[in-house]
Amino acid sequence: MSQERKTIGVLTSGGDAPGMNAAIRAVVRAALTKGHRVLGIRRGFAGLLGGDIVEMQLRSVCDILQRGGTALYTARCEEFKTAEGVRRGIEVCKKTGIDGVVVIGGDGSYRGARDMSNGGIPCIGVPGTIDNDIASTEYSIGFDTAVNTVVQNVDRLRDTSQSHDRCSVVEVMGRNAGYIALYAGMACGAISILIPERPYDLERDVISRMKATLKTGKQHFIVVAAEGVGDTKALTQAIQEKTGIEARLTVLGHVQRGGTPTAMERVYASLMGHYAVDLLERDIGNRVVGIQNGKLVDYDINDALKMKKDIDEYMYRAAYDISI
Ligand code: F6P
């Protein structure tokens, strides 16, 4: 266990996610409690290159646990994808006396953490994206809150769909992944859940299910589609034309990125932020933390970036079986 006093940087990168503030708070409090110094790097790697860096104290992170977004702001940074950008970032760390950095974000942020680690600045990645598409963890910060936001909105849509005997097609975020769609679709009893991981057949997976269910007396429907499946406007029109049921599209968009983080969100984010500091304190870098089987884990960043994960096939089938 290293006894030296370290200066730890912390930043958020990529799309923001509710719960990031809980992770930031945990990093700051854990490091200060252990006698280290903490510098907040604002606006991700772009802020690092611009020297947008602030001293963090215990009180710097009060009253953020319950807030969505990120108190350190975030940004995507094309320059940090270049060797020169990484070199400059490492130079800023060395000039500022930063001994290690906690990088909260998605796979793209992990690549920046890897490159900095390779250049002598130990970094620890903490998974932060509502998409939950990071293969090295079963949970990424933002996911539970985003799913709950979708469920709350779909429950509202069900009220009006029921009143008008309509079908609500709901497009949700997830970039190229379908985790938000699958969990929210199951939680909302969607008649069809369309995700990029499982290409769908409109007739088999949507139309015939609606027609069969109509015969049982069901008069209104919810279809949840991940944004990665493609043109949901055309899908909505096709449903109306082929079933004769009025169909309306709702694209939930960026509301899924906001809101107060759920309790589970705050717990997982706090645990992973604290764990990241533990690793840096032990002079361990070039790792990412995550959750596997409900437990904290950490992996080499290169290994983590090579990992693959898929949706749970049993869950996908069960959602279809119970939603007719
Ligand atoms: O990666 C998180 C995410 O919300 C995706 O689900 C979505 O496709 C993307 O970010 C939107 O990016 P932006 O906020 O840059 O429009």
PDB file of N, CA, C and O in Angstrom, residues 172-182 193-200 224-230 310-311 316:
ATOM      1  N   VAL A 172     -36.486   4.775 -27.939  1.00  0.00           N
ATOM      2  CA  VAL A 172     -35.620   5.066 -26.786  1.00  0.00           C
ATOM      3  C   VAL A 172     -34.153   5.099 -27.218  1.00  0.00           C
ATOM      4  O   VAL A 172     -33.793   4.592 -28.279  1.00  0.00           O
ATOM      5  N   MET A 173     -33.315   5.696 -26.359  1.00  0.00           N
ATOM      6  CA  MET A 173     -31.893   5.796 -26.646  1.00  0.00           C
ATOM      7  C   MET A 173     -31.176   4.461 -26.436  1.00  0.00           C
ATOM      8  O   MET A 173     -31.796   3.467 -26.081  1.00  0.00           O
ATOM      9  N   GLY A 174     -29.894   4.461 -26.709  1.00  0.00           N
ATOM     10  CA  GLY A 174     -29.091   3.260 -26.550  1.00  0.00           C
ATOM     11  C   GLY A 174     -27.996   3.179 -27.574  1.00  0.00           C
ATOM     12  O   GLY A 174     -27.201   2.253 -27.573  1.00  0.00           O
ATOM     13  N   ARG A 175     -27.954   4.186 -28.464  1.00  0.00           N
ATOM     14  CA  ARG A 175     -26.987   4.217 -29.566  1.00  0.00           C
ATOM     15  C   ARG A 175     -27.113   2.923 -30.359  1.00  0.00           C
ATOM     16  O   ARG A 175     -28.160   2.709 -30.948  1.00  0.00           O
ATOM     17  N   ASN A 176     -26.186   2.014 -30.348  1.00  0.00           N
ATOM     18  CA  ASN A 176     -26.301   0.762 -31.118  1.00  0.00           C
ATOM     19  C   ASN A 176     -26.668  -0.421 -30.244  1.00  0.00           C
ATOM     20  O   ASN A 176     -26.511  -1.577 -30.649  1.00  0.00           O
ATOM     21  N   ALA A 177     -27.127  -0.133 -29.029  1.00  0.00           N
ATOM     22  CA  ALA A 177     -27.463  -1.207 -28.086  1.00  0.00           C
ATOM     23  C   ALA A 177     -28.944  -1.129 -27.728  1.00  0.00           C
ATOM     24  O   ALA A 177     -29.579  -0.092 -27.837  1.00  0.00           O
ATOM     25  N   GLY A 178     -29.468  -2.266 -27.250  1.00  0.00           N
ATOM     26  CA  GLY A 178     -30.899  -2.358 -26.947  1.00  0.00           C
ATOM     27  C   GLY A 178     -31.221  -2.601 -25.484  1.00  0.00           C
ATOM     28  O   GLY A 178     -32.348  -3.013 -25.160  1.00  0.00           O
ATOM     29  N   TYR A 179     -30.265  -2.325 -24.575  1.00  0.00           N
ATOM     30  CA  TYR A 179     -30.518  -2.627 -23.162  1.00  0.00           C
ATOM     31  C   TYR A 179     -31.629  -1.762 -22.582  1.00  0.00           C
ATOM     32  O   TYR A 179     -32.505  -2.257 -21.865  1.00  0.00           O
ATOM     33  N   ILE A 180     -31.640  -0.472 -22.877  1.00  0.00           N
ATOM     34  CA  ILE A 180     -32.716   0.383 -22.347  1.00  0.00           C
ATOM     35  C   ILE A 180     -34.056  -0.103 -22.879  1.00  0.00           C
ATOM     36  O   ILE A 180     -35.026  -0.261 -22.139  1.00  0.00           O
ATOM     37  N   ALA A 181     -34.109  -0.416 -24.178  1.00  0.00           N
ATOM     38  CA  ALA A 181     -35.359  -0.884 -24.792  1.00  0.00           C
ATOM     39  C   ALA A 181     -35.830  -2.193 -24.165  1.00  0.00           C
ATOM     40  O   ALA A 181     -37.012  -2.354 -23.845  1.00  0.00           O
ATOM     41  N   LEU A 182     -34.901  -3.130 -23.963  1.00  0.00           N
ATOM     42  CA  LEU A 182     -35.288  -4.438 -23.433  1.00  0.00           C
ATOM     43  C   LEU A 182     -35.810  -4.334 -22.012  1.00  0.00           C
ATOM     44  O   LEU A 182     -36.899  -4.837 -21.682  1.00  0.00           O
ATOM     45  N   ILE A 193     -40.642  -5.524 -28.567  1.00  0.00           N
ATOM     46  CA  ILE A 193     -39.428  -4.810 -28.146  1.00  0.00           C
ATOM     47  C   ILE A 193     -38.410  -4.982 -29.275  1.00  0.00           C
ATOM     48  O   ILE A 193     -37.969  -6.105 -29.549  1.00  0.00           O
ATOM     49  N   LEU A 194     -38.097  -3.916 -29.945  1.00  0.00           N
ATOM     50  CA  LEU A 194     -37.238  -3.985 -31.137  1.00  0.00           C
ATOM     51  C   LEU A 194     -35.849  -3.437 -30.788  1.00  0.00           C
ATOM     52  O   LEU A 194     -35.723  -2.278 -30.370  1.00  0.00           O
ATOM     53  N   ILE A 195     -34.844  -4.301 -30.973  1.00  0.00           N
ATOM     54  CA  ILE A 195     -33.481  -3.943 -30.579  1.00  0.00           C
ATOM     55  C   ILE A 195     -32.489  -4.290 -31.697  1.00  0.00           C
ATOM     56  O   ILE A 195     -32.721  -5.247 -32.456  1.00  0.00           O
ATOM     57  N   PRO A 196     -31.389  -3.565 -31.804  1.00  0.00           N
ATOM     58  CA  PRO A 196     -30.431  -3.808 -32.898  1.00  0.00           C
ATOM     59  C   PRO A 196     -29.800  -5.196 -32.832  1.00  0.00           C
ATOM     60  O   PRO A 196     -29.449  -5.778 -33.850  1.00  0.00           O
ATOM     61  N   GLU A 197     -29.688  -5.731 -31.599  1.00  0.00           N
ATOM     62  CA  GLU A 197     -29.046  -7.047 -31.437  1.00  0.00           C
ATOM     63  C   GLU A 197     -29.858  -8.193 -32.018  1.00  0.00           C
ATOM     64  O   GLU A 197     -29.326  -9.291 -32.251  1.00  0.00           O
ATOM     65  N   ARG A 198     -31.161  -7.931 -32.191  1.00  0.00           N
ATOM     66  CA  ARG A 198     -32.012  -9.000 -32.746  1.00  0.00           C
ATOM     67  C   ARG A 198     -32.836  -8.424 -33.910  1.00  0.00           C
ATOM     68  O   ARG A 198     -33.945  -7.930 -33.694  1.00  0.00           O
ATOM     69  N   PRO A 199     -32.342  -8.446 -35.139  1.00  0.00           N
ATOM     70  CA  PRO A 199     -33.107  -7.892 -36.269  1.00  0.00           C
ATOM     71  C   PRO A 199     -34.523  -8.450 -36.286  1.00  0.00           C
ATOM     72  O   PRO A 199     -34.713  -9.655 -36.072  1.00  0.00           O
ATOM     73  N   TYR A 200     -35.485  -7.582 -36.516  1.00  0.00           N
ATOM     74  CA  TYR A 200     -36.877  -8.063 -36.368  1.00  0.00           C
ATOM     75  C   TYR A 200     -37.561  -8.181 -37.712  1.00  0.00           C
ATOM     76  O   TYR A 200     -37.170  -7.546 -38.699  1.00  0.00           O
ATOM     77  N   VAL A 224     -41.902  -0.727 -28.053  1.00  0.00           N
ATOM     78  CA  VAL A 224     -40.674  -0.013 -27.682  1.00  0.00           C
ATOM     79  C   VAL A 224     -39.578  -0.370 -28.684  1.00  0.00           C
ATOM     80  O   VAL A 224     -39.316  -1.547 -28.941  1.00  0.00           O
ATOM     81  N   ALA A 225     -38.982   0.669 -29.269  1.00  0.00           N
ATOM     82  CA  ALA A 225     -37.945   0.460 -30.292  1.00  0.00           C
ATOM     83  C   ALA A 225     -36.682   1.219 -29.912  1.00  0.00           C
ATOM     84  O   ALA A 225     -36.749   2.424 -29.638  1.00  0.00           O
ATOM     85  N   ALA A 226     -35.574   0.528 -29.865  1.00  0.00           N
ATOM     86  CA  ALA A 226     -34.283   1.198 -29.632  1.00  0.00           C
ATOM     87  C   ALA A 226     -33.949   2.033 -30.859  1.00  0.00           C
ATOM     88  O   ALA A 226     -34.248   1.638 -31.997  1.00  0.00           O
ATOM     89  N   GLU A 227     -33.304   3.172 -30.642  1.00  0.00           N
ATOM     90  CA  GLU A 227     -33.014   4.077 -31.760  1.00  0.00           C
ATOM     91  C   GLU A 227     -32.141   3.387 -32.816  1.00  0.00           C
ATOM     92  O   GLU A 227     -32.177   3.730 -33.991  1.00  0.00           O
ATOM     93  N   GLY A 228     -31.422   2.360 -32.411  1.00  0.00           N
ATOM     94  CA  GLY A 228     -30.516   1.696 -33.350  1.00  0.00           C
ATOM     95  C   GLY A 228     -31.203   0.793 -34.360  1.00  0.00           C
ATOM     96  O   GLY A 228     -30.549   0.269 -35.268  1.00  0.00           O
ATOM     97  N   VAL A 229     -32.536   0.593 -34.222  1.00  0.00           N
ATOM     98  CA  VAL A 229     -33.207  -0.295 -35.185  1.00  0.00           C
ATOM     99  C   VAL A 229     -33.585   0.439 -36.472  1.00  0.00           C
ATOM    100  O   VAL A 229     -34.018  -0.193 -37.446  1.00  0.00           O
ATOM    101  N   GLY A 230     -33.477   1.753 -36.454  1.00  0.00           N
ATOM    102  CA  GLY A 230     -33.721   2.480 -37.703  1.00  0.00           C
ATOM    103  C   GLY A 230     -34.957   3.352 -37.685  1.00  0.00           C
ATOM    104  O   GLY A 230     -35.353   3.860 -36.647  1.00  0.00           O
ATOM    105  N   ASP A 310     -23.744  -9.486 -24.817  1.00  0.00           N
ATOM    106  CA  ASP A 310     -24.976  -9.520 -25.606  1.00  0.00           C
ATOM    107  C   ASP A 310     -26.142  -9.389 -24.629  1.00  0.00           C
ATOM    108  O   ASP A 310     -25.990  -9.584 -23.421  1.00  0.00           O
ATOM    109  N   ILE A 311     -27.295  -9.114 -25.184  1.00  0.00           N
ATOM    110  CA  ILE A 311     -28.480  -9.053 -24.311  1.00  0.00           C
ATOM    111  C   ILE A 311     -28.760 -10.455 -23.782  1.00  0.00           C
ATOM    112  O   ILE A 311     -28.299 -11.449 -24.333  1.00  0.00           O
ATOM    113  N   TYR A 316     -35.072 -11.742 -23.120  1.00  0.00           N
ATOM    114  CA  TYR A 316     -35.686 -11.280 -24.376  1.00  0.00           C
ATOM    115  C   TYR A 316     -36.896 -12.150 -24.725  1.00  0.00           C
ATOM    116  O   TYR A 316     -37.986 -11.662 -25.028  1.00  0.00           O
TER     117      TYR A 316
END
